[in-house]
Amino acid sequence: MIPVCIFSKPPIAGEVKTRLIPALRSSAAAELAGAMLLDAWSTVMRSPGFRPILATTRPGDFPVRAPAEDIWLQGEGDLGQRIERILTRALLDAKAAVALGADSPALTPTHLAAALASLELHDAAIGPASDGGFYLLAIRKCHPNLFCDLPWSNSKTRQALRARLEQFRWSIAELEPLFDVDTPADLEKLDEFLIANPSLAPASRACRLQNRGSFC
């Protein structure tokens, strides 16, 4: 089974998705974070050959049912250090590992299957996010300091990650781009996606309906 490490914080009001708070109440932003995590977890559960891992900043109350052995603490350090720590652990007993954001409701089992297929011919597969970051990273190996001192959470993140992997002479596949939900403008993308894809992201859909009443 390929571990898919879903990076997430406990969905606590005022501590998650704070950039959405100008458009949503802090409680609604936290509810949406939890709903998107639930959708990501369900997507991995429906994907043959994959095992969801909750990679969290600290213990908390999550909307997913994860056994204790599948809840991994990210530990200290910047995001690069925490990603490296989690993926190194994942690769101890698996031929490949995936780091996944918990805020890309458009993710489907097809994207995970494409990432795994890409690793047959490449060292890494990157799922580009529309904001310049990435929603998914799949690798077959993890060197020490692979993600050290990269610029995180800005429009250059994916570009810097790709350059770093190329420094290690890795071959890289790029997957279908998806959006993630970080800003008020992303809420419009989410609602448009939910309208166009009525069978996907049910938890995110229920959360948006609860907080908006409709998408119209």
mmCIF file of N, CA, C and O in Angstrom, residues 33-107:
data_model
loop_
_atom_site.group_PDB
_atom_site.id
_atom_site.type_symbol
_atom_site.label_atom_id
_atom_site.label_comp_id
_atom_site.label_asym_id
_atom_site.label_seq_id
_atom_site.Cartn_x
_atom_site.Cartn_y
_atom_site.Cartn_z
ATOM 1 N N ALA A 33 -12.405 23.729 6.341
ATOM 2 C CA ALA A 33 -11.134 23.001 6.405
ATOM 3 C C ALA A 33 -11.375 21.540 6.775
ATOM 4 O O ALA A 33 -10.796 20.626 6.173
ATOM 5 N N GLY A 34 -12.230 21.311 7.756
ATOM 6 C CA GLY A 34 -12.549 19.945 8.144
ATOM 7 C C GLY A 34 -13.252 19.185 7.039
ATOM 8 O O GLY A 34 -12.990 17.997 6.815
ATOM 9 N N ALA A 35 -14.157 19.857 6.332
ATOM 10 C CA ALA A 35 -14.885 19.211 5.249
ATOM 11 C C ALA A 35 -13.952 18.829 4.103
ATOM 12 O O ALA A 35 -14.062 17.735 3.533
ATOM 13 N N MET A 36 -13.026 19.709 3.761
ATOM 14 C CA MET A 36 -12.085 19.403 2.681
ATOM 15 C C MET A 36 -11.158 18.263 3.078
ATOM 16 O O MET A 36 -10.808 17.416 2.246
ATOM 17 N N LEU A 37 -10.755 18.219 4.347
ATOM 18 C CA LEU A 37 -9.954 17.094 4.822
ATOM 19 C C LEU A 37 -10.737 15.795 4.688
ATOM 20 O O LEU A 37 -10.201 14.767 4.237
ATOM 21 N N LEU A 38 -12.003 15.824 5.066
ATOM 22 C CA LEU A 38 -12.833 14.621 4.958
ATOM 23 C C LEU A 38 -12.950 14.166 3.507
ATOM 24 O O LEU A 38 -12.862 12.969 3.207
ATOM 25 N N ASP A 39 -13.119 15.104 2.583
ATOM 26 C CA ASP A 39 -13.193 14.737 1.165
ATOM 27 C C ASP A 39 -11.871 14.141 0.684
ATOM 28 O O ASP A 39 -11.861 13.147 -0.059
ATOM 29 N N ALA A 40 -10.747 14.738 1.087
ATOM 30 C CA ALA A 40 -9.441 14.201 0.689
ATOM 31 C C ALA A 40 -9.251 12.794 1.234
ATOM 32 O O ALA A 40 -8.792 11.881 0.527
ATOM 33 N N TRP A 41 -9.604 12.604 2.503
ATOM 34 C CA TRP A 41 -9.465 11.294 3.130
ATOM 35 C C TRP A 41 -10.326 10.258 2.413
ATOM 36 O O TRP A 41 -9.880 9.135 2.133
ATOM 37 N N SER A 42 -11.558 10.631 2.108
ATOM 38 C CA SER A 42 -12.473 9.708 1.421
ATOM 39 C C SER A 42 -11.953 9.362 0.033
ATOM 40 O O SER A 42 -12.081 8.207 -0.418
ATOM 41 N N THR A 43 -11.359 10.337 -0.648
ATOM 42 C CA THR A 43 -10.795 10.075 -1.977
ATOM 43 C C THR A 43 -9.682 9.049 -1.897
ATOM 44 O O THR A 43 -9.613 8.116 -2.715
ATOM 45 N N VAL A 44 -8.802 9.187 -0.926
ATOM 46 C CA VAL A 44 -7.716 8.208 -0.773
ATOM 47 C C VAL A 44 -8.281 6.834 -0.416
ATOM 48 O O VAL A 44 -7.832 5.800 -0.939
ATOM 49 N N MET A 45 -9.283 6.803 0.458
ATOM 50 C CA MET A 45 -9.886 5.531 0.848
ATOM 51 C C MET A 45 -10.497 4.808 -0.350
ATOM 52 O O MET A 45 -10.539 3.576 -0.385
ATOM 53 N N ARG A 46 -10.983 5.567 -1.322
ATOM 54 C CA ARG A 46 -11.595 4.967 -2.510
ATOM 55 C C ARG A 46 -10.576 4.599 -3.573
ATOM 56 O O ARG A 46 -10.954 4.074 -4.641
ATOM 57 N N SER A 47 -9.312 4.883 -3.339
ATOM 58 C CA SER A 47 -8.270 4.684 -4.348
ATOM 59 C C SER A 47 -7.535 3.376 -4.084
ATOM 60 O O SER A 47 -6.830 3.259 -3.072
ATOM 61 N N PRO A 48 -7.668 2.381 -4.950
ATOM 62 C CA PRO A 48 -7.020 1.084 -4.727
ATOM 63 C C PRO A 48 -5.502 1.227 -4.618
ATOM 64 O O PRO A 48 -4.871 1.940 -5.401
ATOM 65 N N GLY A 49 -4.927 0.554 -3.640
ATOM 66 C CA GLY A 49 -3.488 0.532 -3.485
ATOM 67 C C GLY A 49 -2.914 1.643 -2.642
ATOM 68 O O GLY A 49 -1.697 1.704 -2.435
ATOM 69 N N PHE A 50 -3.779 2.531 -2.119
ATOM 70 C CA PHE A 50 -3.311 3.663 -1.328
ATOM 71 C C PHE A 50 -3.834 3.585 0.098
ATOM 72 O O PHE A 50 -4.938 3.091 0.346
ATOM 73 N N ARG A 51 -3.056 4.118 1.028
ATOM 74 C CA ARG A 51 -3.407 4.132 2.452
ATOM 75 C C ARG A 51 -3.323 5.563 2.972
ATOM 76 O O ARG A 51 -2.270 6.188 2.894
ATOM 77 N N PRO A 52 -4.413 6.124 3.459
ATOM 78 C CA PRO A 52 -4.359 7.502 3.955
ATOM 79 C C PRO A 52 -3.654 7.590 5.304
ATOM 80 O O PRO A 52 -3.877 6.764 6.199
ATOM 81 N N ILE A 53 -2.799 8.595 5.425
ATOM 82 C CA ILE A 53 -2.107 8.909 6.671
ATOM 83 C C ILE A 53 -2.439 10.354 7.037
ATOM 84 O O ILE A 53 -2.336 11.246 6.185
ATOM 85 N N LEU A 54 -2.826 10.585 8.261
ATOM 86 C CA LEU A 54 -3.085 11.946 8.719
ATOM 87 C C LEU A 54 -1.780 12.512 9.278
ATOM 88 O O LEU A 54 -1.329 12.121 10.357
ATOM 89 N N ALA A 55 -1.165 13.409 8.533
ATOM 90 C CA ALA A 55 0.086 14.050 8.950
ATOM 91 C C ALA A 55 -0.276 15.396 9.565
ATOM 92 O O ALA A 55 -0.545 16.370 8.858
ATOM 93 N N THR A 56 -0.304 15.447 10.870
ATOM 94 C CA THR A 56 -0.854 16.616 11.544
ATOM 95 C C THR A 56 0.190 17.356 12.376
ATOM 96 O O THR A 56 1.202 16.781 12.788
ATOM 97 N N THR A 57 -0.084 18.621 12.590
ATOM 98 C CA THR A 57 0.817 19.438 13.405
ATOM 99 C C THR A 57 0.724 19.083 14.874
ATOM 100 O O THR A 57 1.696 19.220 15.614
ATOM 101 N N ARG A 58 -0.452 18.624 15.300
ATOM 102 C CA ARG A 58 -0.627 18.203 16.691
ATOM 103 C C ARG A 58 -1.908 17.395 16.816
ATOM 104 O O ARG A 58 -2.769 17.454 15.930
ATOM 105 N N PRO A 59 -2.050 16.621 17.889
ATOM 106 C CA PRO A 59 -3.296 15.870 18.065
ATOM 107 C C PRO A 59 -4.489 16.825 18.166
ATOM 108 O O PRO A 59 -4.357 17.974 18.596
ATOM 109 N N GLY A 60 -5.643 16.346 17.777
ATOM 110 C CA GLY A 60 -6.832 17.181 17.844
ATOM 111 C C GLY A 60 -8.066 16.401 17.446
ATOM 112 O O GLY A 60 -8.028 15.185 17.233
ATOM 113 N N ASP A 61 -9.161 17.122 17.319
ATOM 114 C CA ASP A 61 -10.441 16.536 16.952
ATOM 115 C C ASP A 61 -10.612 16.677 15.444
ATOM 116 O O ASP A 61 -10.852 17.781 14.938
ATOM 117 N N PHE A 62 -10.488 15.569 14.724
ATOM 118 C CA PHE A 62 -10.567 15.578 13.262
ATOM 119 C C PHE A 62 -11.847 14.892 12.797
ATOM 120 O O PHE A 62 -12.372 14.017 13.496
ATOM 121 N N PRO A 63 -12.338 15.237 11.597
ATOM 122 C CA PRO A 63 -13.571 14.630 11.107
ATOM 123 C C PRO A 63 -13.372 13.271 10.456
ATOM 124 O O PRO A 63 -14.327 12.703 9.928
ATOM 125 N N VAL A 64 -12.138 12.738 10.461
ATOM 126 C CA VAL A 64 -11.876 11.452 9.832
ATOM 127 C C VAL A 64 -11.623 10.395 10.901
ATOM 128 O O VAL A 64 -11.170 10.705 12.007
ATOM 129 N N ARG A 65 -11.917 9.163 10.546
ATOM 130 C CA ARG A 65 -11.673 8.043 11.449
ATOM 131 C C ARG A 65 -10.337 7.409 11.082
ATOM 132 O O ARG A 65 -10.250 6.557 10.193
ATOM 133 N N ALA A 66 -9.296 7.847 11.752
ATOM 134 C CA ALA A 66 -7.956 7.335 11.477
ATOM 135 C C ALA A 66 -7.475 6.522 12.663
ATOM 136 O O ALA A 66 -7.504 7.004 13.796
ATOM 137 N N PRO A 67 -7.024 5.290 12.433
ATOM 138 C CA PRO A 67 -6.447 4.530 13.540
ATOM 139 C C PRO A 67 -5.190 5.220 14.052
ATOM 140 O O PRO A 67 -4.536 5.975 13.325
ATOM 141 N N ALA A 68 -4.850 4.963 15.294
ATOM 142 C CA ALA A 68 -3.720 5.653 15.927
ATOM 143 C C ALA A 68 -2.438 5.497 15.125
ATOM 144 O O ALA A 68 -1.642 6.442 15.029
ATOM 145 N N GLU A 69 -2.235 4.314 14.532
ATOM 146 C CA GLU A 69 -0.994 4.091 13.782
ATOM 147 C C GLU A 69 -0.941 4.872 12.470
ATOM 148 O O GLU A 69 0.116 4.950 11.832
ATOM 149 N N ASP A 70 -2.059 5.446 12.060
ATOM 150 C CA ASP A 70 -2.098 6.240 10.828
ATOM 151 C C ASP A 70 -2.197 7.731 11.102
ATOM 152 O O ASP A 70 -2.522 8.514 10.207
ATOM 153 N N ILE A 71 -1.928 8.139 12.335
ATOM 154 C CA ILE A 71 -1.844 9.560 12.684
ATOM 155 C C ILE A 71 -0.389 9.856 13.039
ATOM 156 O O ILE A 71 0.134 9.361 14.037
ATOM 157 N N TRP A 72 0.269 10.634 12.183
ATOM 158 C CA TRP A 72 1.686 10.925 12.345
ATOM 159 C C TRP A 72 1.865 12.414 12.629
ATOM 160 O O TRP A 72 1.305 13.268 11.921
ATOM 161 N N LEU A 73 2.639 12.725 13.638
ATOM 162 C CA LEU A 73 2.935 14.120 13.949
ATOM 163 C C LEU A 73 4.044 14.638 13.037
ATOM 164 O O LEU A 73 5.069 13.973 12.842
ATOM 165 N N GLN A 74 3.837 15.836 12.511
ATOM 166 C CA GLN A 74 4.826 16.419 11.604
ATOM 167 C C GLN A 74 6.119 16.792 12.326
ATOM 168 O O GLN A 74 7.191 16.786 11.720
ATOM 169 N N GLY A 75 6.042 17.158 13.590
ATOM 170 C CA GLY A 75 7.221 17.565 14.332
ATOM 171 C C GLY A 75 7.555 19.026 14.122
ATOM 172 O O GLY A 75 6.768 19.802 13.577
ATOM 173 N N GLU A 76 8.735 19.412 14.558
ATOM 174 C CA GLU A 76 9.151 20.809 14.530
ATOM 175 C C GLU A 76 9.759 21.187 13.186
ATOM 176 O O GLU A 76 10.039 20.347 12.346
ATOM 177 N N GLY A 77 9.993 22.497 13.024
ATOM 178 C CA GLY A 77 10.671 22.997 11.831
ATOM 179 C C GLY A 77 9.725 23.620 10.833
ATOM 180 O O GLY A 77 8.507 23.667 11.023
ATOM 181 N N ASP A 78 10.301 24.126 9.740
ATOM 182 C CA ASP A 78 9.474 24.728 8.694
ATOM 183 C C ASP A 78 8.782 23.623 7.898
ATOM 184 O O ASP A 78 8.980 22.423 8.145
ATOM 185 N N LEU A 79 7.964 24.030 6.938
ATOM 186 C CA LEU A 79 7.175 23.040 6.206
ATOM 187 C C LEU A 79 8.071 22.045 5.484
ATOM 188 O O LEU A 79 7.762 20.849 5.422
ATOM 189 N N GLY A 80 9.190 22.506 4.926
ATOM 190 C CA GLY A 80 10.090 21.596 4.226
ATOM 191 C C GLY A 80 10.635 20.517 5.135
ATOM 192 O O GLY A 80 10.688 19.335 4.760
ATOM 193 N N GLN A 81 11.044 20.898 6.339
ATOM 194 C CA GLN A 81 11.548 19.909 7.293
ATOM 195 C C GLN A 81 10.464 18.915 7.686
ATOM 196 O O GLN A 81 10.725 17.717 7.847
ATOM 197 N N ARG A 82 9.237 19.416 7.824
ATOM 198 C CA ARG A 82 8.149 18.531 8.228
ATOM 199 C C ARG A 82 7.747 17.584 7.102
ATOM 200 O O ARG A 82 7.455 16.401 7.338
ATOM 201 N N ILE A 83 7.733 18.078 5.871
ATOM 202 C CA ILE A 83 7.445 17.199 4.734
ATOM 203 C C ILE A 83 8.515 16.115 4.629
ATOM 204 O O ILE A 83 8.212 14.932 4.439
ATOM 205 N N GLU A 84 9.775 16.519 4.738
ATOM 206 C CA GLU A 84 10.860 15.536 4.658
ATOM 207 C C GLU A 84 10.730 14.469 5.743
ATOM 208 O O GLU A 84 10.897 13.267 5.485
ATOM 209 N N ARG A 85 10.402 14.887 6.952
ATOM 210 C CA ARG A 85 10.279 13.948 8.061
ATOM 211 C C ARG A 85 9.156 12.931 7.804
ATOM 212 O O ARG A 85 9.330 11.720 8.012
ATOM 213 N N ILE A 86 8.025 13.423 7.346
ATOM 214 C CA ILE A 86 6.887 12.538 7.107
ATOM 215 C C ILE A 86 7.154 11.596 5.939
ATOM 216 O O ILE A 86 6.892 10.380 6.017
ATOM 217 N N LEU A 87 7.686 12.118 4.830
ATOM 218 C CA LEU A 87 7.920 11.266 3.668
ATOM 219 C C LEU A 87 9.025 10.248 3.926
ATOM 220 O O LEU A 87 8.956 9.112 3.441
ATOM 221 N N THR A 88 10.047 10.642 4.685
ATOM 222 C CA THR A 88 11.094 9.682 5.036
ATOM 223 C C THR A 88 10.509 8.525 5.827
ATOM 224 O O THR A 88 10.828 7.351 5.586
ATOM 225 N N ARG A 89 9.631 8.837 6.761
ATOM 226 C CA ARG A 89 8.968 7.781 7.534
ATOM 227 C C ARG A 89 8.117 6.907 6.622
ATOM 228 O O ARG A 89 8.115 5.671 6.750
ATOM 229 N N ALA A 90 7.390 7.523 5.710
ATOM 230 C CA ALA A 90 6.506 6.770 4.825
ATOM 231 C C ALA A 90 7.282 5.806 3.940
ATOM 232 O O ALA A 90 6.804 4.704 3.619
ATOM 233 N N LEU A 91 8.492 6.205 3.530
ATOM 234 C CA LEU A 91 9.276 5.386 2.609
ATOM 235 C C LEU A 91 10.015 4.244 3.297
ATOM 236 O O LEU A 91 10.645 3.426 2.620
ATOM 237 N N LEU A 92 9.949 4.175 4.612
ATOM 238 C CA LEU A 92 10.612 3.074 5.312
ATOM 239 C C LEU A 92 10.036 1.722 4.917
ATOM 240 O O LEU A 92 10.759 0.720 4.849
ATOM 241 N N ASP A 93 8.742 1.688 4.648
ATOM 242 C CA ASP A 93 8.073 0.412 4.366
ATOM 243 C C ASP A 93 7.273 0.441 3.069
ATOM 244 O O ASP A 93 6.382 -0.386 2.885
ATOM 245 N N ALA A 94 7.582 1.384 2.186
ATOM 246 C CA ALA A 94 6.818 1.488 0.943
ATOM 247 C C ALA A 94 7.741 1.878 -0.205
ATOM 248 O O ALA A 94 8.771 2.528 0.002
ATOM 249 N N LYS A 95 7.355 1.495 -1.408
ATOM 250 C CA LYS A 95 8.180 1.794 -2.579
ATOM 251 C C LYS A 95 8.009 3.225 -3.055
ATOM 252 O O LYS A 95 8.792 3.722 -3.859
ATOM 253 N N ALA A 96 6.975 3.888 -2.572
ATOM 254 C CA ALA A 96 6.706 5.276 -2.946
ATOM 255 C C ALA A 96 5.856 5.906 -1.857
ATOM 256 O O ALA A 96 5.281 5.204 -1.008
ATOM 257 N N ALA A 97 5.802 7.227 -1.873
ATOM 258 C CA ALA A 97 4.992 7.948 -0.884
ATOM 259 C C ALA A 97 4.462 9.219 -1.526
ATOM 260 O O ALA A 97 5.071 9.775 -2.441
ATOM 261 N N VAL A 98 3.337 9.683 -0.999
ATOM 262 C CA VAL A 98 2.671 10.874 -1.534
ATOM 263 C C VAL A 98 2.433 11.861 -0.399
ATOM 264 O O VAL A 98 1.940 11.475 0.674
ATOM 265 N N ALA A 99 2.793 13.110 -0.624
ATOM 266 C CA ALA A 99 2.403 14.215 0.257
ATOM 267 C C ALA A 99 1.240 14.928 -0.410
ATOM 268 O O ALA A 99 1.314 15.289 -1.592
ATOM 269 N N LEU A 100 0.169 15.136 0.344
ATOM 270 C CA LEU A 100 -1.064 15.681 -0.227
ATOM 271 C C LEU A 100 -1.595 16.798 0.648
ATOM 272 O O LEU A 100 -1.656 16.658 1.876
ATOM 273 N N GLY A 101 -1.972 17.895 0.037
ATOM 274 C CA GLY A 101 -2.656 18.949 0.761
ATOM 275 C C GLY A 101 -4.091 18.547 1.050
ATOM 276 O O GLY A 101 -4.688 17.727 0.333
ATOM 277 N N ALA A 102 -4.668 19.134 2.085
ATOM 278 C CA ALA A 102 -6.029 18.784 2.483
ATOM 279 C C ALA A 102 -7.053 19.793 1.978
ATOM 280 O O ALA A 102 -8.184 19.817 2.467
ATOM 281 N N ASP A 103 -6.664 20.614 1.020
ATOM 282 C CA ASP A 103 -7.559 21.700 0.601
ATOM 283 C C ASP A 103 -7.736 21.767 -0.912
ATOM 284 O O ASP A 103 -7.889 22.842 -1.476
ATOM 285 N N SER A 104 -7.740 20.604 -1.575
ATOM 286 C CA SER A 104 -7.974 20.538 -3.021
ATOM 287 C C SER A 104 -9.166 19.635 -3.294
ATOM 288 O O SER A 104 -9.009 18.444 -3.606
ATOM 289 N N PRO A 105 -10.381 20.158 -3.177
ATOM 290 C CA PRO A 105 -11.581 19.321 -3.293
ATOM 291 C C PRO A 105 -11.770 18.677 -4.668
ATOM 292 O O PRO A 105 -12.569 17.743 -4.790
ATOM 293 N N ALA A 106 -11.063 19.158 -5.697
ATOM 294 C CA ALA A 106 -11.205 18.571 -7.026
ATOM 295 C C ALA A 106 -10.407 17.288 -7.191
ATOM 296 O O ALA A 106 -10.506 16.626 -8.228
ATOM 297 N N LEU A 107 -9.625 16.911 -6.186
ATOM 298 C CA LEU A 107 -8.832 15.688 -6.264
ATOM 299 C C LEU A 107 -9.744 14.471 -6.400
ATOM 300 O O LEU A 107 -10.761 14.357 -5.713
#
